[in-house]
PDB file of C-alpha atoms in Angstrom:
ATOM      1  CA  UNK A  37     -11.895 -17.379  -1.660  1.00 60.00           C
ATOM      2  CA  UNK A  38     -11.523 -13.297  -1.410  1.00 68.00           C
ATOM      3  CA  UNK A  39      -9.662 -11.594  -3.740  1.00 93.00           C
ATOM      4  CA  UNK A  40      -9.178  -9.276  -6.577  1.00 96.00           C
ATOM      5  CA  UNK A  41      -9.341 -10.620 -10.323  1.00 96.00           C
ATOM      6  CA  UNK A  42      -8.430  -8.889 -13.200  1.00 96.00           C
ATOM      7  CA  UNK A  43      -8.765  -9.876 -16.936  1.00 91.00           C
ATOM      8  CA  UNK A  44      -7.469 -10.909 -19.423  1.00 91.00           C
ATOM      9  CA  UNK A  45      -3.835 -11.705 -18.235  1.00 93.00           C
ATOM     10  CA  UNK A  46      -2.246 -10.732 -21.213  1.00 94.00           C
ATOM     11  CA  UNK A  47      -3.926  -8.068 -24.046  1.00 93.00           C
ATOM     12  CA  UNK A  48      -3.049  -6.963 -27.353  1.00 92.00           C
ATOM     13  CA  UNK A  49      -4.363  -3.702 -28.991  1.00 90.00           C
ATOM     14  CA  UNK A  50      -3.624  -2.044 -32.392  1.00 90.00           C
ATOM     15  CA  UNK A  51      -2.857   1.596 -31.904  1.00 88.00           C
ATOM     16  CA  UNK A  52      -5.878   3.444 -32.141  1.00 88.00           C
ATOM     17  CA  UNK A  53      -7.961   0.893 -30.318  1.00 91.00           C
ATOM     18  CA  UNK A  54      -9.631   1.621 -26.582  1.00 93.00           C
ATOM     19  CA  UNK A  55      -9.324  -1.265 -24.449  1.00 94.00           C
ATOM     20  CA  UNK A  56     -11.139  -1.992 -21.578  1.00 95.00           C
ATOM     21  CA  UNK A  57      -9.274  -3.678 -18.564  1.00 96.00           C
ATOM     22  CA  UNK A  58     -11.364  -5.655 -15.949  1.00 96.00           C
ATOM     23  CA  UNK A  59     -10.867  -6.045 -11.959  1.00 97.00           C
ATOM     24  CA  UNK A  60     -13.533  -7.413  -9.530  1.00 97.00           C
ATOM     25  CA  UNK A  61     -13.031  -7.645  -6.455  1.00 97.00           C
ATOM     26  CA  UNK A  62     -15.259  -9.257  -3.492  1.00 96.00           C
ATOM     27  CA  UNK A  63     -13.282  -8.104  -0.631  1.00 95.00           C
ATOM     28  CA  UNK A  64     -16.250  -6.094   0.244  1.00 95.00           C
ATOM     29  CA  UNK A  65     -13.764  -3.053   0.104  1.00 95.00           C
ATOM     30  CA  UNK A  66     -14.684   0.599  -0.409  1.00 95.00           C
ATOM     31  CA  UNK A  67     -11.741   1.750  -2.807  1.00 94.00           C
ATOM     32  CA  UNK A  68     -10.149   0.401  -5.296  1.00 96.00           C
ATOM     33  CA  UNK A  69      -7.043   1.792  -7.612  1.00 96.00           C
ATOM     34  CA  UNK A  70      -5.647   1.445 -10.833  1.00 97.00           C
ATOM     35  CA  UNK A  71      -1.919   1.500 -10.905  1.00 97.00           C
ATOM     36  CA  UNK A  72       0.676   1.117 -13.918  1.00 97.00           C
ATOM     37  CA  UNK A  73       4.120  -0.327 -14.081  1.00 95.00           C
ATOM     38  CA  UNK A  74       7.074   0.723 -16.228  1.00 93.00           C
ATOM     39  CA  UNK A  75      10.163  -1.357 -16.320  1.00 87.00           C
ATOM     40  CA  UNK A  76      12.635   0.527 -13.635  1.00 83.00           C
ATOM     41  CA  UNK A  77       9.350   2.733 -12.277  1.00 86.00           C
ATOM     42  CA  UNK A  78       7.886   2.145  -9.141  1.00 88.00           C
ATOM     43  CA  UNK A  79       4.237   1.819  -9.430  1.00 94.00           C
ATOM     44  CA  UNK A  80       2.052   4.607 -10.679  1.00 95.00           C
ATOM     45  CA  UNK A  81      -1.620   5.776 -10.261  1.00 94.00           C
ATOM     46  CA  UNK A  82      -3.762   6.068 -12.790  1.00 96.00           C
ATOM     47  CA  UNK A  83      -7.338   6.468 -10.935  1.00 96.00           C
ATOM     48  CA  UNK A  84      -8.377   5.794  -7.685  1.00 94.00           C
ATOM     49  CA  UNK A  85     -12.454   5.353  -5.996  1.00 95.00           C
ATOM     50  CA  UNK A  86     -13.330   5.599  -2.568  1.00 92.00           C
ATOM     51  CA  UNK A  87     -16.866   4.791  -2.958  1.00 93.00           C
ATOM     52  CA  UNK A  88     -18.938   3.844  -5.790  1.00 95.00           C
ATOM     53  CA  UNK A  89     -19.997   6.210  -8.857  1.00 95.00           C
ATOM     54  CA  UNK A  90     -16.977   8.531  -7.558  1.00 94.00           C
ATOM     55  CA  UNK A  91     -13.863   8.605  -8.855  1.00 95.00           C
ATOM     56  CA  UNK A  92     -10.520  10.892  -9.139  1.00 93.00           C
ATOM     57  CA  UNK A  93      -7.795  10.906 -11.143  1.00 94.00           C
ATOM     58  CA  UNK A  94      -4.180   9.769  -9.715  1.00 92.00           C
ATOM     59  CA  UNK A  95      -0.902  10.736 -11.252  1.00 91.00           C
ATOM     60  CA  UNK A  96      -1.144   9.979 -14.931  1.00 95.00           C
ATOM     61  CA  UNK A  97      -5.322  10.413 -15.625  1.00 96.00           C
ATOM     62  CA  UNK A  98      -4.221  11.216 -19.329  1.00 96.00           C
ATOM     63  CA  UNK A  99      -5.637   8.831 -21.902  1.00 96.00           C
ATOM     64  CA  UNK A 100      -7.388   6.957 -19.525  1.00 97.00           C
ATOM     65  CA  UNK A 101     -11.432   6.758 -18.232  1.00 97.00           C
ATOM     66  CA  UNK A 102     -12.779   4.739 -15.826  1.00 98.00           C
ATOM     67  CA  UNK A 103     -16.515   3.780 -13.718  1.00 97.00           C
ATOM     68  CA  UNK A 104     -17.085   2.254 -10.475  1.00 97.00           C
ATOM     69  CA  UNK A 105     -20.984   1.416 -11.245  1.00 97.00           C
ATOM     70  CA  UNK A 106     -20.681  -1.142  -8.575  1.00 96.00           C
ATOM     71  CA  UNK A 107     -18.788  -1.388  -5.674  1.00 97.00           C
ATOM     72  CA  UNK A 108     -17.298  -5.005  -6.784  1.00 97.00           C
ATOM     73  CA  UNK A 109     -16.325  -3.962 -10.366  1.00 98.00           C
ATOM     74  CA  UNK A 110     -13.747  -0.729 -11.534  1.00 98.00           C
ATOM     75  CA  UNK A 111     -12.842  -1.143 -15.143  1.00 98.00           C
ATOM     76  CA  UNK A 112     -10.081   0.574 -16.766  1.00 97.00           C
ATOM     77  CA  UNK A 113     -10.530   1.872 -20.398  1.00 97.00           C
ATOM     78  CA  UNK A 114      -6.883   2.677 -22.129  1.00 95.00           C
ATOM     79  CA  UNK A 115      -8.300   5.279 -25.039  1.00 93.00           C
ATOM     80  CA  UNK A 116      -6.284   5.842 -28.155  1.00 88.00           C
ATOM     81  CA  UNK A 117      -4.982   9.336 -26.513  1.00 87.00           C
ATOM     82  CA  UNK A 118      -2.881   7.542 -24.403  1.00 88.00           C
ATOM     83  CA  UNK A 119       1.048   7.949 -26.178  1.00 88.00           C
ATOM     84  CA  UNK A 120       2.610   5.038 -24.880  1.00 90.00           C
ATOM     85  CA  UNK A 121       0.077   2.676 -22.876  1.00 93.00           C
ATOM     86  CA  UNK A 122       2.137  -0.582 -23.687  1.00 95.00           C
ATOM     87  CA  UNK A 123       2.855  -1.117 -19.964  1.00 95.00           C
ATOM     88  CA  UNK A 124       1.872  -4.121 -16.615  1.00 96.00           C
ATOM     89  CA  UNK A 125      -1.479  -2.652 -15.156  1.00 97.00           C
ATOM     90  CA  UNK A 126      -2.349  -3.272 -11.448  1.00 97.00           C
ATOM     91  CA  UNK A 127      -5.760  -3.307  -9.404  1.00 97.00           C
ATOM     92  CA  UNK A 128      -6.019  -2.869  -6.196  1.00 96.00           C
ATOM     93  CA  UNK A 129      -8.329  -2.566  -3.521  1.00 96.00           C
ATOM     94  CA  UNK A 130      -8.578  -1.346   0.468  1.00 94.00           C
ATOM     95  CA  UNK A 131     -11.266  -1.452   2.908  1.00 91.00           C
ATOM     96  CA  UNK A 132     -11.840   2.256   3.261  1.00 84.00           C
ATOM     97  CA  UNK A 133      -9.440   3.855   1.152  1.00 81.00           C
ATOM     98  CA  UNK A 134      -7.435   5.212   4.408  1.00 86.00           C
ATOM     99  CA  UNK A 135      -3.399   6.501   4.550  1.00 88.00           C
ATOM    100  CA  UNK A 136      -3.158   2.877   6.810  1.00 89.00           C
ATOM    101  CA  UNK A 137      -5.356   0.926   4.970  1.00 90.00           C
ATOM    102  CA  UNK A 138      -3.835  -2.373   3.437  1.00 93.00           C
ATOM    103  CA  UNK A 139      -4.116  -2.310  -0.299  1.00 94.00           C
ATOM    104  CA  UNK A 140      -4.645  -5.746  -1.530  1.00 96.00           C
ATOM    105  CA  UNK A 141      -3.169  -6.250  -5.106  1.00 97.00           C
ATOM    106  CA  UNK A 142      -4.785  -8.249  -8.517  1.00 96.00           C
ATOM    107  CA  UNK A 143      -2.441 -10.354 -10.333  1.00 95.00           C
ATOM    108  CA  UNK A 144      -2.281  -7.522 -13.148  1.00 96.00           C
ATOM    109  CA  UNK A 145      -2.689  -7.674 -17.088  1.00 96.00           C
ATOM    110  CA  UNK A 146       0.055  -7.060 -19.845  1.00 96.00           C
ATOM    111  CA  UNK A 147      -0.809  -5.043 -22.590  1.00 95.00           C
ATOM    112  CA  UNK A 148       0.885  -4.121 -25.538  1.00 94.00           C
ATOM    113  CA  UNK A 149       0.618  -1.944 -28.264  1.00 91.00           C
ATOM    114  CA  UNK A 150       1.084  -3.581 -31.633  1.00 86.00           C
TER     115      UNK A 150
ATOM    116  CA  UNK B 184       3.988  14.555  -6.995  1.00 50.00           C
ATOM    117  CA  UNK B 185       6.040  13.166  -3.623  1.00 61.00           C
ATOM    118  CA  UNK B 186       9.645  11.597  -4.368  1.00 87.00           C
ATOM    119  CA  UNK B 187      10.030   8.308  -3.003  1.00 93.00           C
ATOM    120  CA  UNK B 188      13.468   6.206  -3.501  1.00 95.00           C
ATOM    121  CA  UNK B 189      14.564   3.398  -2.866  1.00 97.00           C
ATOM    122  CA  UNK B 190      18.149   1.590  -2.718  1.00 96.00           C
ATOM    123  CA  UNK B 191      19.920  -0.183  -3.919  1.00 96.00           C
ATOM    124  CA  UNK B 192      18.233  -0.858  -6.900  1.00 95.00           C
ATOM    125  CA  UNK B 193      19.115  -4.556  -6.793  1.00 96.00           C
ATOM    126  CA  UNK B 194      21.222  -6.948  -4.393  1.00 96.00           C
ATOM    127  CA  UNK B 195      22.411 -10.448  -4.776  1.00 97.00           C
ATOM    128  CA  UNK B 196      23.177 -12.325  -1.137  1.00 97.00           C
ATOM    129  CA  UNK B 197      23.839 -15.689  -0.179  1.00 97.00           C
ATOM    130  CA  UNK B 198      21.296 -17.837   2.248  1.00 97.00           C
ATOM    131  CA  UNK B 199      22.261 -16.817   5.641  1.00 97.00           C
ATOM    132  CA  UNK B 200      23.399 -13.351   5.124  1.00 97.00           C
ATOM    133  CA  UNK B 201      21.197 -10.324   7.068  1.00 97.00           C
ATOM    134  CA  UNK B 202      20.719  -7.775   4.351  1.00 96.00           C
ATOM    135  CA  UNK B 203      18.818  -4.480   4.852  1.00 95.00           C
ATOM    136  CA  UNK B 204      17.845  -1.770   2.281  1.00 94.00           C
ATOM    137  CA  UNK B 205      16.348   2.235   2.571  1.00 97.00           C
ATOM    138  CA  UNK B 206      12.883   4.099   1.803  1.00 97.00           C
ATOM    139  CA  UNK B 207      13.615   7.819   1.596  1.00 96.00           C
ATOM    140  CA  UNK B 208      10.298   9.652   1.275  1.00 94.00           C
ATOM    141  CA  UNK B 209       9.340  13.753   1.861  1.00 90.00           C
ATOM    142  CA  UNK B 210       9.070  14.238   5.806  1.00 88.00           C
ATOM    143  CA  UNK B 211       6.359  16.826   5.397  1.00 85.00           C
ATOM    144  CA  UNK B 212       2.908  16.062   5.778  1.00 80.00           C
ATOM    145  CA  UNK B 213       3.692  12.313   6.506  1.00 87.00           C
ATOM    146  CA  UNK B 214       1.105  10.088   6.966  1.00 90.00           C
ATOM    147  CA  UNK B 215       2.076   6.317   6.575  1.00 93.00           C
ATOM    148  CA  UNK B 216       4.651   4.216   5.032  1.00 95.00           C
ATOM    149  CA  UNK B 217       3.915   1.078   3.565  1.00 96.00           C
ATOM    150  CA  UNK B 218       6.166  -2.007   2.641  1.00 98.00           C
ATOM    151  CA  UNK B 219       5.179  -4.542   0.123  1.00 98.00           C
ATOM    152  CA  UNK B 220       7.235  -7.925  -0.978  1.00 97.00           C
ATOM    153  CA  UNK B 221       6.106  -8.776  -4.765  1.00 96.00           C
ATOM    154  CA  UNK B 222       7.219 -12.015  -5.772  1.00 96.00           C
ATOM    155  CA  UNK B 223       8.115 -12.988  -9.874  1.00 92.00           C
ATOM    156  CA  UNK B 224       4.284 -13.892 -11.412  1.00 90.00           C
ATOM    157  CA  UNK B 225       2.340 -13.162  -8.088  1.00 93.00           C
ATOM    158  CA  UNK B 226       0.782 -10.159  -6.577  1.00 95.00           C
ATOM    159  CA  UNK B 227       2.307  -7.618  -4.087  1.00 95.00           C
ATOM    160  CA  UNK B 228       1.510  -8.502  -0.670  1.00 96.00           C
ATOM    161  CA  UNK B 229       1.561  -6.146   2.383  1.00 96.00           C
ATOM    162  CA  UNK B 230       4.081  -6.339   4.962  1.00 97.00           C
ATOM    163  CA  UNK B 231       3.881  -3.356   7.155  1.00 97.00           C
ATOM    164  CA  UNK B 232       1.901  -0.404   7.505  1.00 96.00           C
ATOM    165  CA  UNK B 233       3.696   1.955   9.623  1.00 95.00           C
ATOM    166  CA  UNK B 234       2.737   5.551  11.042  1.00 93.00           C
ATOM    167  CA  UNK B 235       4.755   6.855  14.413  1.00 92.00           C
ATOM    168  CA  UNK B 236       8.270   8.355  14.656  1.00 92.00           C
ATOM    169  CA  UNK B 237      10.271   5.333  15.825  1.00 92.00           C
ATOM    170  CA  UNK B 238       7.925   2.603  14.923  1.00 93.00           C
ATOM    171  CA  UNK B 239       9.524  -0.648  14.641  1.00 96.00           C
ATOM    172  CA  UNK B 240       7.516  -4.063  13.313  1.00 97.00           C
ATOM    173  CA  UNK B 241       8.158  -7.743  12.691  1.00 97.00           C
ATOM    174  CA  UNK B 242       7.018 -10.365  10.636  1.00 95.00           C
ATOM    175  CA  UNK B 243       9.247 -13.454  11.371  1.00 96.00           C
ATOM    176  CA  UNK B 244      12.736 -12.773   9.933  1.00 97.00           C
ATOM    177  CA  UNK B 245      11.723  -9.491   8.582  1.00 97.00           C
ATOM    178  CA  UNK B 246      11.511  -5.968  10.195  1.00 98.00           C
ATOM    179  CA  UNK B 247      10.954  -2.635   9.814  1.00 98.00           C
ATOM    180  CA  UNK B 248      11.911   0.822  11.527  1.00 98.00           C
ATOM    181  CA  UNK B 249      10.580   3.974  10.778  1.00 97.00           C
ATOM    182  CA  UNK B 250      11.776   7.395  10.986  1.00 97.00           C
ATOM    183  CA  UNK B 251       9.370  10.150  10.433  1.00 94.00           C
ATOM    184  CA  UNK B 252      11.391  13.247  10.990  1.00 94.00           C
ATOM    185  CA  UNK B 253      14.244  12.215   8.672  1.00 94.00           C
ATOM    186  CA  UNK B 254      12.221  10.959   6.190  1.00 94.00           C
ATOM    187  CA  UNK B 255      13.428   7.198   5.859  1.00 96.00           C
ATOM    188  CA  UNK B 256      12.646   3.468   6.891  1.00 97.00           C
ATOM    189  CA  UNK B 257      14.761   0.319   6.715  1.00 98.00           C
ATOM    190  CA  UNK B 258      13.841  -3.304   5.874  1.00 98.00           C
ATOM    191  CA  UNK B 259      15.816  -5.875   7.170  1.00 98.00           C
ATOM    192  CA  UNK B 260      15.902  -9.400   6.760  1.00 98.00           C
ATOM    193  CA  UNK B 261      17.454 -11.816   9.015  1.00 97.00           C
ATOM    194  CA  UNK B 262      19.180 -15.220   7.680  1.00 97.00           C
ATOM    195  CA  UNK B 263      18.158 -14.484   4.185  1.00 97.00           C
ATOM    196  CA  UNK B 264      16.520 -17.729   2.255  1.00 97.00           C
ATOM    197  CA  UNK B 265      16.096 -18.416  -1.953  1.00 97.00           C
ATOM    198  CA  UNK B 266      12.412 -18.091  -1.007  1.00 96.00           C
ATOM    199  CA  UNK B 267      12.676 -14.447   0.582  1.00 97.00           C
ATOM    200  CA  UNK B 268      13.855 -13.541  -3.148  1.00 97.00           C
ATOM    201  CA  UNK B 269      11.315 -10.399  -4.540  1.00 97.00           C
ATOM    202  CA  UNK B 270      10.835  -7.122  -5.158  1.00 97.00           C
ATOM    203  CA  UNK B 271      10.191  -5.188  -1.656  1.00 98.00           C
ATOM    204  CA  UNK B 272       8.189  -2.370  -2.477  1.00 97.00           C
ATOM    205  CA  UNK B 273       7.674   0.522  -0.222  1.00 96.00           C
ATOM    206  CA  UNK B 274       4.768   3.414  -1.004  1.00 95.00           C
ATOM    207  CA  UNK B 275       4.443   6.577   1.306  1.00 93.00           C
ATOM    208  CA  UNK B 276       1.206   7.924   1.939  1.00 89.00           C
ATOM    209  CA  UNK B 277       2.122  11.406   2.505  1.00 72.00           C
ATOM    210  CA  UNK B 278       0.050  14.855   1.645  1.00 65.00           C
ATOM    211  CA  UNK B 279      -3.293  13.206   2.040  1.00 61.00           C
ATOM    212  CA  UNK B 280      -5.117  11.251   4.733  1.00 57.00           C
ATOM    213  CA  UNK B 281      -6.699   9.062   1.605  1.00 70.00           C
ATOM    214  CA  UNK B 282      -4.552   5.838   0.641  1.00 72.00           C
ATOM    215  CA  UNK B 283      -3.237   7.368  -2.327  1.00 84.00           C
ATOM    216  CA  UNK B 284       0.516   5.846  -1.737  1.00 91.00           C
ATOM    217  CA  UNK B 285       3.600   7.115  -3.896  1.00 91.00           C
ATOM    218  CA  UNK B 286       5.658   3.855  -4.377  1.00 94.00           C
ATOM    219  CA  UNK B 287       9.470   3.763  -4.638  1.00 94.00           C
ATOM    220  CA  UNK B 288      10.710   1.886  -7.653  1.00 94.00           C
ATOM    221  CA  UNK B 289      11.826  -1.066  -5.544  1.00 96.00           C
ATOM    222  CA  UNK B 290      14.731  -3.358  -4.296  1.00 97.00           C
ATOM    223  CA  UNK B 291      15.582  -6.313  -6.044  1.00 97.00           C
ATOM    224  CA  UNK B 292      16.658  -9.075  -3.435  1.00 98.00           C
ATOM    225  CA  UNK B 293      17.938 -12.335  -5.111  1.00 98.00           C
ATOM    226  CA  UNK B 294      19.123 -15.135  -2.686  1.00 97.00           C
ATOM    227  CA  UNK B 295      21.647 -17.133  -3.812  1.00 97.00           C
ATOM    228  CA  UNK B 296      21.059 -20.820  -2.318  1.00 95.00           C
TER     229      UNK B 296
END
């Protein structure tokens, strides 16, 4: 079956600790984003890739790094510079990263900040 | 960064009411507007994807108009069921020709059975 996966479901990090967030996808898709939820927030991007080993930032870059080595893979590293990164992460991916281009969503991981 | 909103925030109905809620989003340098239904514990899935002034669409009991020159689009839903219960989601794609989309914070539909 297509789709996106992300991993773990659910993470826990001590403050000061980078994390590293995984999505695959095998879609066959060009871009892929990284989005973050806040309770009461619509969703918010982080970075976005519109073809591999390129990358730009979206609207809250801060604290967070990313690669898109392969086309299939964009991990998402939280660093210890990010103030509050407790938060639901999405992944998401389109076929050519176009204005009417279908994004096609992961089912997200949780992380929290203990 | 573009200002989307969305209202109401949240709406309780009963199955078999119509219900419809708003997308306001920045008229300038429009692109497309997007509609997405996230259900509790799975992922958001596409509805629409809609571009021209007056653009209407339909997925079974749910549509969609949009207008570009105002700056707004409307989801309805027809005969509401438990099972149309979600967030709905909508994300312009405005400034840019790239799908960076600018969601709205959502609409909370519950369906009371």
């Amino acid at each position: 079956d297509g789709g996106i996966t992300q991993s773990p479901k659910y993470l826990f990090r001590k403050e000061g600790q980078n994390v590293t967030l995984s999505c695959e996808q095998n879609l066959n898709h060009d871009a892929m984003y990284w989005y973050r939820q806040d309770p009461g927030q619509g969703l918010r991007l982080i970075y976005y890739s519109q073809i591999v080993n390129d990358f730009q930032k979206g609207d809250i870059a801060e604290g967070y790094s990313v690669s898109r080595e392969k086309k299939e893979s964009f991990p998402l590293t939280v660093t210890s510079a990010q103030k509050n990164p407790t938060a639901f992460y999405l992944c998401a991916s389109s076929g050519l990263g176009g204005s009417t281009d279908t994004q096609y969503f992961g089912p997200g991981t949780r992380l929290t900040v203990l | 960064i573009l200002n989307v909103e969305q209202s109401p925030q949240s709406l309780h109905v009963q199955e078999g009411d119509s219900t419809n809620f708003t997308c306001s989003f920045p008229s300038s340098n429009f692109y497309a507007l997007h509609w997405y239904r996230w259900e509790t514990a799975k992922s958001p899935e596409a509805l629409f994807v809609m571009t021209l002034n007056g653009d209407e669409k339909k997925k079974g009991r749910i549509s969609a108009t949009l207008n570009t020159k105002e700056g707004y689009s409307y989801l309805y839903i027809k005969g509401s069921q438990p099972e149309d219960s979600a967030t709905y989601l909508c994300a312009s794609a405005g400034g840019t020709s790239y799908g960076k989309l600018t969601f709205g914070q959502g609409t909370i539909l519950t369906v009371h059975p």
